[in-house]
PDB file of C-alpha atoms in Angstrom:
ATOM      1  CA  MET A1477      17.123  -8.376 -19.236  1.00  0.00           C
ATOM      2  CA  ASN A1478      18.031  -8.045 -15.826  1.00  0.00           C
ATOM      3  CA  ALA A1479      15.449  -9.286 -13.046  1.00  0.00           C
ATOM      4  CA  ARG A1480      14.493  -6.691 -10.823  1.00  0.00           C
ATOM      5  CA  LEU A1481      13.210  -6.918  -7.128  1.00  0.00           C
ATOM      6  CA  PRO A1482       9.776  -5.291  -6.986  1.00  0.00           C
ATOM      7  CA  ALA A1483      10.402  -1.503  -5.710  1.00  0.00           C
ATOM      8  CA  HIS A1484       8.389  -2.190  -2.210  1.00  0.00           C
ATOM      9  CA  ILE A1485      10.717  -5.062  -1.352  1.00  0.00           C
ATOM     10  CA  GLU A1486      13.661  -3.004  -2.346  1.00  0.00           C
ATOM     11  CA  VAL A1487      12.876  -0.077  -0.614  1.00  0.00           C
ATOM     12  CA  SER A1488      11.976  -2.345   2.742  1.00  0.00           C
ATOM     13  CA  GLY A1489      15.279  -3.711   2.511  1.00  0.00           C
ATOM     14  CA  ILE A1490      17.113  -0.444   2.458  1.00  0.00           C
ATOM     15  CA  VAL A1491      15.196   0.777   5.260  1.00  0.00           C
ATOM     16  CA  ARG A1492      15.766  -2.238   7.399  1.00  0.00           C
ATOM     17  CA  SER A1493      19.437  -2.129   6.530  1.00  0.00           C
ATOM     18  CA  VAL A1494      19.929   1.358   7.750  1.00  0.00           C
ATOM     19  CA  ASN A1495      17.950   1.338  10.936  1.00  0.00           C
ATOM     20  CA  ASN A1496      19.729  -2.115  11.676  1.00  0.00           C
ATOM     21  CA  ALA A1497      23.031  -0.211  11.417  1.00  0.00           C
ATOM     22  CA  GLY A1498      21.995   2.245  14.108  1.00  0.00           C
ATOM     23  CA  GLY A1499      20.994   5.062  11.557  1.00  0.00           C
ATOM     24  CA  PHE A1500      17.628   6.410  10.687  1.00  0.00           C
ATOM     25  CA  ALA A1501      15.648   5.578   7.570  1.00  0.00           C
ATOM     26  CA  THR A1502      12.229   6.545   6.575  1.00  0.00           C
ATOM     27  CA  ILE A1503      10.014   6.483   3.392  1.00  0.00           C
ATOM     28  CA  LEU A1504       9.064  10.083   2.510  1.00  0.00           C
ATOM     29  CA  HIS A1505       7.012   8.811  -0.584  1.00  0.00           C
ATOM     30  CA  LYS A1506       5.592   5.630  -1.392  1.00  0.00           C
ATOM     31  CA  GLY A1507       5.297   5.075  -5.020  1.00  0.00           C
ATOM     32  CA  GLU A1508       4.274   2.217  -7.504  1.00  0.00           C
ATOM     33  CA  ARG A1509       4.381  -1.186  -5.543  1.00  0.00           C
ATOM     34  CA  ASP A1510       6.233  -3.023  -7.947  1.00  0.00           C
ATOM     35  CA  ALA A1511       8.198  -0.912 -10.518  1.00  0.00           C
ATOM     36  CA  GLY A1512       8.261   2.655  -9.104  1.00  0.00           C
ATOM     37  CA  THR A1513      11.664   4.498  -9.319  1.00  0.00           C
ATOM     38  CA  ILE A1514      13.704   4.655  -6.088  1.00  0.00           C
ATOM     39  CA  LEU A1515      15.035   7.883  -4.799  1.00  0.00           C
ATOM     40  CA  ILE A1516      17.434   7.887  -1.776  1.00  0.00           C
ATOM     41  CA  ALA A1517      18.124  11.160  -0.061  1.00  0.00           C
ATOM     42  CA  THR A1518      21.272  10.981   2.065  1.00  0.00           C
ATOM     43  CA  ARG A1519      21.768  12.989   5.070  1.00  0.00           C
ATOM     44  CA  HIS A1520      24.372  13.186   8.027  1.00  0.00           C
ATOM     45  CA  GLN A1521      25.140  15.896  10.734  1.00  0.00           C
ATOM     46  CA  HIS A1522      26.994  18.584   8.676  1.00  0.00           C
ATOM     47  CA  ASP A1523      27.559  16.431   5.507  1.00  0.00           C
ATOM     48  CA  ASN A1524      25.962  17.852   2.317  1.00  0.00           C
ATOM     49  CA  LEU A1525      22.593  16.603   1.251  1.00  0.00           C
ATOM     50  CA  CYS A1526      22.526  14.298  -1.785  1.00  0.00           C
ATOM     51  CA  LEU A1527      20.086  12.385  -3.961  1.00  0.00           C
ATOM     52  CA  TYR A1528      20.757   9.117  -5.551  1.00  0.00           C
ATOM     53  CA  GLU A1529      18.713   7.387  -8.188  1.00  0.00           C
ATOM     54  CA  ARG A1530      19.151   4.749 -10.703  1.00  0.00           C
ATOM     55  CA  MET A1531      19.514   5.891 -14.331  1.00  0.00           C
ATOM     56  CA  PRO A1532      20.022   4.024 -17.306  1.00  0.00           C
ATOM     57  CA  ASP A1533      23.514   3.891 -19.172  1.00  0.00           C
ATOM     58  CA  LEU A1534      24.443   3.158 -22.681  1.00  0.00           C
ATOM     59  CA  ASP A1535      24.461  -0.355 -22.129  1.00  0.00           C
ATOM     60  CA  GLY A1536      20.919  -0.399 -20.802  1.00  0.00           C
ATOM     61  CA  ASN A1537      21.931  -1.123 -17.356  1.00  0.00           C
ATOM     62  CA  ARG A1538      20.575   0.851 -14.561  1.00  0.00           C
ATOM     63  CA  LYS A1539      23.327   2.352 -12.190  1.00  0.00           C
ATOM     64  CA  TRP A1540      22.909   4.442  -8.908  1.00  0.00           C
ATOM     65  CA  THR A1541      23.798   8.064  -9.634  1.00  0.00           C
ATOM     66  CA  LYS A1542      23.972  11.096  -7.366  1.00  0.00           C
ATOM     67  CA  THR A1543      21.712  13.587  -9.230  1.00  0.00           C
ATOM     68  CA  ARG A1544      21.599  16.376  -6.831  1.00  0.00           C
ATOM     69  CA  GLU A1545      23.739  17.747  -4.019  1.00  0.00           C
ATOM     70  CA  GLU A1546      23.303  20.513  -1.550  1.00  0.00           C
ATOM     71  CA  THR A1547      24.982  21.958   1.286  1.00  0.00           C
ATOM     72  CA  ILE A1548      23.301  21.623   4.640  1.00  0.00           C
ATOM     73  CA  GLU A1549      22.370  25.339   4.687  1.00  0.00           C
ATOM     74  CA  LYS A1550      20.238  24.895   1.579  1.00  0.00           C
ATOM     75  CA  GLU A1551      17.993  21.890   3.513  1.00  0.00           C
ATOM     76  CA  ARG A1552      14.962  23.518   2.707  1.00  0.00           C
ATOM     77  CA  GLU A1553      15.442  23.803  -1.004  1.00  0.00           C
ATOM     78  CA  PHE A1554      16.441  20.310  -0.972  1.00  0.00           C
ATOM     79  CA  SER A1555      13.136  19.120   0.899  1.00  0.00           C
ATOM     80  CA  ASP A1556      11.171  21.184  -1.347  1.00  0.00           C
ATOM     81  CA  TYR A1557      12.855  19.270  -4.423  1.00  0.00           C
ATOM     82  CA  LEU A1558      11.925  15.934  -2.845  1.00  0.00           C
ATOM     83  CA  SER A1559       8.215  17.144  -2.400  1.00  0.00           C
ATOM     84  CA  LYS A1560       8.176  18.400  -6.120  1.00  0.00           C
ATOM     85  CA  ARG A1561       9.475  15.078  -7.425  1.00  0.00           C
ATOM     86  CA  GLY A1562       7.115  13.259  -5.266  1.00  0.00           C
ATOM     87  CA  ASN A1563       4.212  15.461  -6.639  1.00  0.00           C
ATOM     88  CA  GLN A1564       5.619  15.264 -10.309  1.00  0.00           C
ATOM     89  CA  ASP A1565       5.988  11.325 -10.266  1.00  0.00           C
ATOM     90  CA  THR A1566       3.526   9.492  -8.147  1.00  0.00           C
ATOM     91  CA  ASP A1567       5.140   6.376  -8.933  1.00  0.00           C
ATOM     92  CA  CYS A1568       8.365   7.081  -7.546  1.00  0.00           C
ATOM     93  CA  TRP A1569       9.580   5.888  -3.906  1.00  0.00           C
ATOM     94  CA  ILE A1570      11.483   8.568  -1.810  1.00  0.00           C
ATOM     95  CA  ILE A1571      13.597   7.211   1.160  1.00  0.00           C
ATOM     96  CA  ASP A1572      15.443   9.524   3.517  1.00  0.00           C
ATOM     97  CA  VAL A1573      18.484   8.063   5.072  1.00  0.00           C
ATOM     98  CA  GLU A1574      20.465   9.552   7.997  1.00  0.00           C
ATOM     99  CA  ILE A1575      23.532   7.584   8.738  1.00  0.00           C
ATOM    100  CA  ALA A1576      27.259   7.930   8.424  1.00  0.00           C
ATOM    101  CA  GLN A1577      28.477   6.993   5.200  1.00  0.00           C
ATOM    102  CA  ALA A1578      25.134   6.493   3.727  1.00  0.00           C
ATOM    103  CA  GLU A1579      26.309   5.532   0.281  1.00  0.00           C
ATOM    104  CA  ARG A1580      27.195   1.996   1.697  1.00  0.00           C
ATOM    105  CA  PHE A1581      23.331   1.483   1.740  1.00  0.00           C
ATOM    106  CA  ILE A1582      22.848   2.397  -1.713  1.00  0.00           C
ATOM    107  CA  PRO A1583      22.255  -1.069  -3.380  1.00  0.00           C
TER     108      PRO A1583
END
């Protein structure tokens, strides 16, 4: 069994890391303090909008996976999807990350 950081500590670390690197990260939706699912929405200038979340694999490990990608022109649809996810799963955390090469901040 893998040890897991409480969600609020992991989220705080991601937000601080991005902000310390000169980007901007904010929490769009606060979830369950200790065990909530964490979603990371990434964006940077004219790049595509991407959503990452941890998904279980066949070995029982949880790996970060890109679960959605939209062009910048569909930013409204992407934001609507994030709102919908937050409403459907009140335990999940949603972090919005705006920085170049945002994937480097995904643990």
